[in-house]
Amino acid sequence: MDALFDLAEFEREAVAATAWDGAPLTYTTSYYSPAELDAAFERYRAEFGHFGCVPRSHMWNRNEWNAGARVVTEDGHELHTFHADTSCRQTDHDHSAAPLPKGGGYLVICPGCAWHVITDTENAGIEAWHDHAMPGWRSLPVMPQLVSDRTDEKKARAAAAKWCAKNYPAEWQRPGSPVRTVRGPYGGRHVEARSPFGGYDLAADH
Ligand SMILES: [Zn+2]
Ligand SMILES: [Zn+2]
């Protein structure tokens, strides 16, 4: 065993010796704020290490590029997304005491309202949040495909802004508003920060 490994082990043992009374260090369906979930995941990694922390802990976590709110509205709603690995492939522990759900791997939180939803798909969670924060979005007009070359992002954004200014009700032309768009057969994911208002680009069903 080399000295560096010893030191890491020593640090983990020191963490393990201190009491933890935050969010549980495992999968949970109870409400916790984004900050509480971040702190719990940090604690887990400080105690057990980073290796395999997502599949081993089954805890709610988010990537570093997704550390903050994905949408913030004028009236204080925020959208935070988390993911958990709920399918256990470990042999050194089991879940007979508290079985993991089938699915249930996506979590969306609105901390200002202490609101959260757990879903099987990311899209379902994003839609539930819009029902919570912006009821009525399902009646918004669906934006047709406006430019043939979608790789020209600047052009596509300008065309979308123009279309929304003309076709959206005035009360929907505000920060965080989504845009509903027609997609191809493989483009069904809701995309953050791609509406002209900084909100989601929501794939329409038809
Ligand atoms: Zn809210
Ligand atoms: Zn497990």
GROMACS .gro file of C-alpha atoms and ligand atoms in nm:
model
  208
    1MET     CA    1   0.000   0.000   0.000
    2ASP     CA    2   0.148   0.335  -0.093
    3ALA     CA    3   0.146   0.645   0.121
    4LEU     CA    4  -0.104   0.831  -0.094
    5PHE     CA    5  -0.357   0.551  -0.062
    6ASP     CA    6  -0.303   0.542   0.315
    7LEU     CA    7  -0.369   0.913   0.336
    8ALA     CA    8  -0.694   0.888   0.137
    9GLU     CA    9  -0.804   0.598   0.356
   10PHE     CA   10  -0.716   0.794   0.667
   11GLU     CA   11  -0.922   1.091   0.547
   12ARG     CA   12  -1.222   0.871   0.472
   13GLU     CA   13  -1.206   0.716   0.817
   14ALA     CA   14  -1.193   1.062   0.972
   15VAL     CA   15  -1.509   1.157   0.781
   16ALA     CA   16  -1.681   0.831   0.877
   17ALA     CA   17  -1.612   0.908   1.245
   18THR     CA   18  -1.811   1.232   1.231
   19ALA     CA   19  -2.189   1.207   1.262
   20TRP     CA   20  -2.410   1.281   0.959
   21ASP     CA   21  -2.764   1.410   1.006
   22GLY     CA   22  -2.833   1.538   0.654
   23ALA     CA   23  -3.022   1.368   0.370
   24PRO     CA   24  -2.988   0.987   0.366
   25LEU     CA   25  -2.678   0.842   0.198
   26THR     CA   26  -2.892   0.620  -0.023
   27TYR     CA   27  -3.195   0.642  -0.258
   28THR     CA   28  -3.481   0.840  -0.109
   29THR     CA   29  -3.823   0.958  -0.226
   30SER     CA   30  -3.861   1.215   0.055
   31TYR     CA   31  -3.830   1.584  -0.021
   32TYR     CA   32  -3.485   1.739   0.019
   33SER     CA   33  -3.364   2.067  -0.127
   34PRO     CA   34  -3.103   2.063  -0.405
   35ALA     CA   35  -2.843   2.195  -0.158
   36GLU     CA   36  -2.922   1.914   0.088
   37LEU     CA   37  -2.889   1.649  -0.184
   38ASP     CA   38  -2.562   1.800  -0.306
   39ALA     CA   39  -2.426   1.801   0.050
   40ALA     CA   40  -2.529   1.439   0.107
   41PHE     CA   41  -2.362   1.321  -0.214
   42GLU     CA   42  -2.047   1.513  -0.120
   43ARG     CA   43  -2.051   1.346   0.220
   44TYR     CA   44  -2.091   1.002   0.062
   45ARG     CA   45  -1.793   1.058  -0.165
   46ALA     CA   46  -1.581   1.194   0.119
   47GLU     CA   47  -1.659   0.884   0.323
   48PHE     CA   48  -1.661   0.610   0.057
   49GLY     CA   49  -1.465   0.763  -0.229
   50HIS     CA   50  -1.560   0.864  -0.584
   51PHE     CA   51  -1.513   0.524  -0.742
   52GLY     CA   52  -1.851   0.382  -0.844
   53CYS     CA   53  -2.028   0.637  -0.623
   54VAL     CA   54  -2.333   0.667  -0.853
   55PRO     CA   55  -2.420   0.294  -0.899
   56ARG     CA   56  -2.310   0.199  -0.547
   57SER     CA   57  -2.485   0.473  -0.348
   58HIS     CA   58  -2.808   0.494  -0.556
   59MET     CA   59  -2.813   0.856  -0.442
   60TRP     CA   60  -2.953   1.158  -0.623
   61ASN     CA   61  -2.675   1.338  -0.805
   62ARG     CA   62  -2.615   1.581  -1.088
   63ASN     CA   63  -2.325   1.644  -1.321
   64GLU     CA   64  -2.095   1.940  -1.270
   65TRP     CA   65  -2.222   2.112  -1.585
   66ASN     CA   66  -2.568   2.088  -1.435
   67ALA     CA   67  -2.487   2.226  -1.091
   68GLY     CA   68  -2.748   2.504  -1.071
   69ALA     CA   69  -3.104   2.577  -1.174
   70ARG     CA   70  -3.191   2.506  -1.537
   71VAL     CA   71  -3.482   2.749  -1.537
   72VAL     CA   72  -3.563   3.041  -1.307
   73THR     CA   73  -3.894   3.223  -1.348
   74GLU     CA   74  -3.980   3.579  -1.245
   75ASP     CA   75  -4.207   3.452  -0.968
   76GLY     CA   76  -3.938   3.240  -0.808
   77HIS     CA   77  -3.983   2.889  -0.948
   78GLU     CA   78  -3.658   2.705  -1.014
   79LEU     CA   79  -3.597   2.381  -1.200
   80HIS     CA   80  -3.325   2.150  -1.069
   81THR     CA   81  -3.275   1.802  -1.214
   82PHE     CA   82  -3.117   1.499  -1.047
   83HIS     CA   83  -3.056   1.142  -1.152
   84ALA     CA   84  -3.017   0.821  -0.952
   85ASP     CA   85  -2.915   0.470  -1.053
   86THR     CA   86  -3.195   0.250  -0.921
   87SER     CA   87  -3.086  -0.078  -1.080
   88CYS     CA   88  -2.849  -0.258  -0.844
   89ARG     CA   89  -2.568  -0.469  -0.986
   90GLN     CA   90  -2.367  -0.493  -0.664
   91THR     CA   91  -2.291  -0.816  -0.487
   92ASP     CA   92  -2.164  -0.674  -0.157
   93HIS     CA   93  -2.495  -0.529  -0.042
   94ASP     CA   94  -2.862  -0.595  -0.101
   95HIS     CA   95  -3.186  -0.401  -0.080
   96SER     CA   96  -3.424  -0.646   0.080
   97ALA     CA   97  -3.483  -0.407   0.372
   98ALA     CA   98  -3.567  -0.109   0.149
   99PRO     CA   99  -3.620  -0.226  -0.211
  100LEU     CA  100  -3.526   0.008  -0.493
  101PRO     CA  101  -3.804   0.105  -0.733
  102LYS     CA  102  -3.822  -0.012  -1.092
  103GLY     CA  103  -3.751   0.311  -1.276
  104GLY     CA  104  -3.783   0.623  -1.063
  105GLY     CA  105  -3.442   0.746  -1.172
  106TYR     CA  106  -3.528   1.110  -1.238
  107LEU     CA  107  -3.600   1.385  -0.988
  108VAL     CA  108  -3.702   1.746  -1.053
  109ILE     CA  109  -3.715   1.997  -0.767
  110CYS     CA  110  -3.856   2.348  -0.725
  111PRO     CA  111  -3.686   2.449  -0.398
  112GLY     CA  112  -3.879   2.774  -0.341
  113CYS     CA  113  -4.203   2.573  -0.324
  114ALA     CA  114  -4.046   2.262  -0.162
  115TRP     CA  115  -4.198   2.081  -0.463
  116HIS     CA  116  -4.054   1.770  -0.622
  117VAL     CA  117  -4.149   1.492  -0.860
  118ILE     CA  118  -3.988   1.153  -0.927
  119THR     CA  119  -4.034   1.001  -1.273
  120ASP     CA  120  -3.910   0.717  -1.495
  121THR     CA  121  -3.798   0.949  -1.775
  122GLU     CA  122  -3.634   1.290  -1.780
  123ASN     CA  123  -3.898   1.430  -2.016
  124ALA     CA  124  -4.182   1.336  -1.779
  125GLY     CA  125  -4.012   1.520  -1.493
  126ILE     CA  126  -3.954   1.832  -1.703
  127GLU     CA  127  -4.319   1.831  -1.812
  128ALA     CA  128  -4.443   1.789  -1.454
  129TRP     CA  129  -4.233   2.088  -1.349
  130HIS     CA  130  -4.387   2.301  -1.624
  131ASP     CA  131  -4.733   2.191  -1.504
  132HIS     CA  132  -4.627   2.309  -1.157
  133ALA     CA  133  -4.459   2.639  -1.247
  134MET     CA  134  -4.627   2.736  -1.575
  135PRO     CA  135  -4.968   2.573  -1.601
  136GLY     CA  136  -5.114   2.636  -1.943
  137TRP     CA  137  -4.795   2.562  -2.138
  138ARG     CA  138  -4.962   2.263  -2.299
  139SER     CA  139  -5.191   2.501  -2.489
  140LEU     CA  140  -4.906   2.705  -2.637
  141PRO     CA  141  -4.885   2.695  -3.016
  142VAL     CA  142  -4.633   2.447  -3.153
  143MET     CA  143  -4.354   2.615  -3.345
  144PRO     CA  144  -4.302   2.465  -3.691
  145GLN     CA  145  -3.958   2.397  -3.832
  146LEU     CA  146  -3.849   2.746  -3.939
  147VAL     CA  147  -3.507   2.701  -4.094
  148SER     CA  148  -3.385   2.415  -4.309
  149ASP     CA  149  -3.032   2.424  -4.168
  150ARG     CA  150  -3.061   2.367  -3.796
  151THR     CA  151  -2.684   2.362  -3.748
  152ASP     CA  152  -2.677   2.739  -3.795
  153GLU     CA  153  -2.772   2.805  -3.437
  154LYS     CA  154  -2.765   3.185  -3.459
  155LYS     CA  155  -3.006   3.183  -3.750
  156ALA     CA  156  -3.232   2.925  -3.583
  157ARG     CA  157  -3.248   3.128  -3.262
  158ALA     CA  158  -3.329   3.450  -3.445
  159ALA     CA  159  -3.607   3.279  -3.641
  160ALA     CA  160  -3.750   3.126  -3.323
  161ALA     CA  161  -3.749   3.461  -3.143
  162LYS     CA  162  -3.929   3.624  -3.433
  163TRP     CA  163  -4.189   3.348  -3.452
  164CYS     CA  164  -4.261   3.359  -3.079
  165ALA     CA  165  -4.290   3.740  -3.076
  166LYS     CA  166  -4.560   3.705  -3.342
  167ASN     CA  167  -4.742   3.392  -3.224
  168TYR     CA  168  -4.708   3.377  -2.847
  169PRO     CA  169  -4.957   3.536  -2.608
  170ALA     CA  170  -4.792   3.839  -2.443
  171GLU     CA  171  -4.801   3.682  -2.095
  172TRP     CA  172  -4.589   3.393  -2.224
  173GLN     CA  173  -4.316   3.617  -2.358
  174ARG     CA  174  -4.123   3.630  -2.032
  175PRO     CA  175  -3.806   3.480  -1.881
  176GLY     CA  176  -3.815   3.103  -1.848
  177SER     CA  177  -4.103   3.045  -2.088
  178PRO     CA  178  -4.069   2.728  -2.295
  179VAL     CA  179  -4.116   2.682  -2.664
  180ARG     CA  180  -4.286   2.373  -2.808
  181THR     CA  181  -4.130   2.241  -3.126
  182VAL     CA  182  -4.182   1.974  -3.390
  183ARG     CA  183  -3.899   1.722  -3.394
  184GLY     CA  184  -3.770   1.444  -3.612
  185PRO     CA  185  -3.816   1.077  -3.518
  186TYR     CA  186  -3.502   1.073  -3.296
  187GLY     CA  187  -3.516   1.421  -3.148
  188GLY     CA  188  -3.765   1.371  -2.868
  189ARG     CA  189  -3.560   1.500  -2.575
  190HIS     CA  190  -3.661   1.826  -2.407
  191VAL     CA  191  -3.365   2.063  -2.431
  192GLU     CA  192  -3.283   2.319  -2.164
  193ALA     CA  193  -3.211   2.687  -2.241
  194ARG     CA  194  -3.313   2.665  -2.606
  195SER     CA  195  -3.633   2.869  -2.606
  196PRO     CA  196  -3.606   3.239  -2.700
  197PHE     CA  197  -3.686   3.315  -2.334
  198GLY     CA  198  -3.412   3.095  -2.186
  199GLY     CA  199  -3.660   2.820  -2.103
  200TYR     CA  200  -3.695   2.469  -2.234
  201ASP     CA  201  -3.740   2.360  -2.591
  202LEU     CA  202  -4.013   2.102  -2.537
  203ALA     CA  203  -4.062   1.836  -2.803
  204ALA     CA  204  -4.427   1.829  -2.912
  205ASP     CA  205  -4.590   1.487  -2.938
  206HIS     CA  206  -4.707   1.532  -3.292
  207ZN      ZN  207  -4.233   2.625  -0.765
  208ZN      ZN  208  -2.741  -0.149  -0.452
   0.00000   0.00000   0.00000
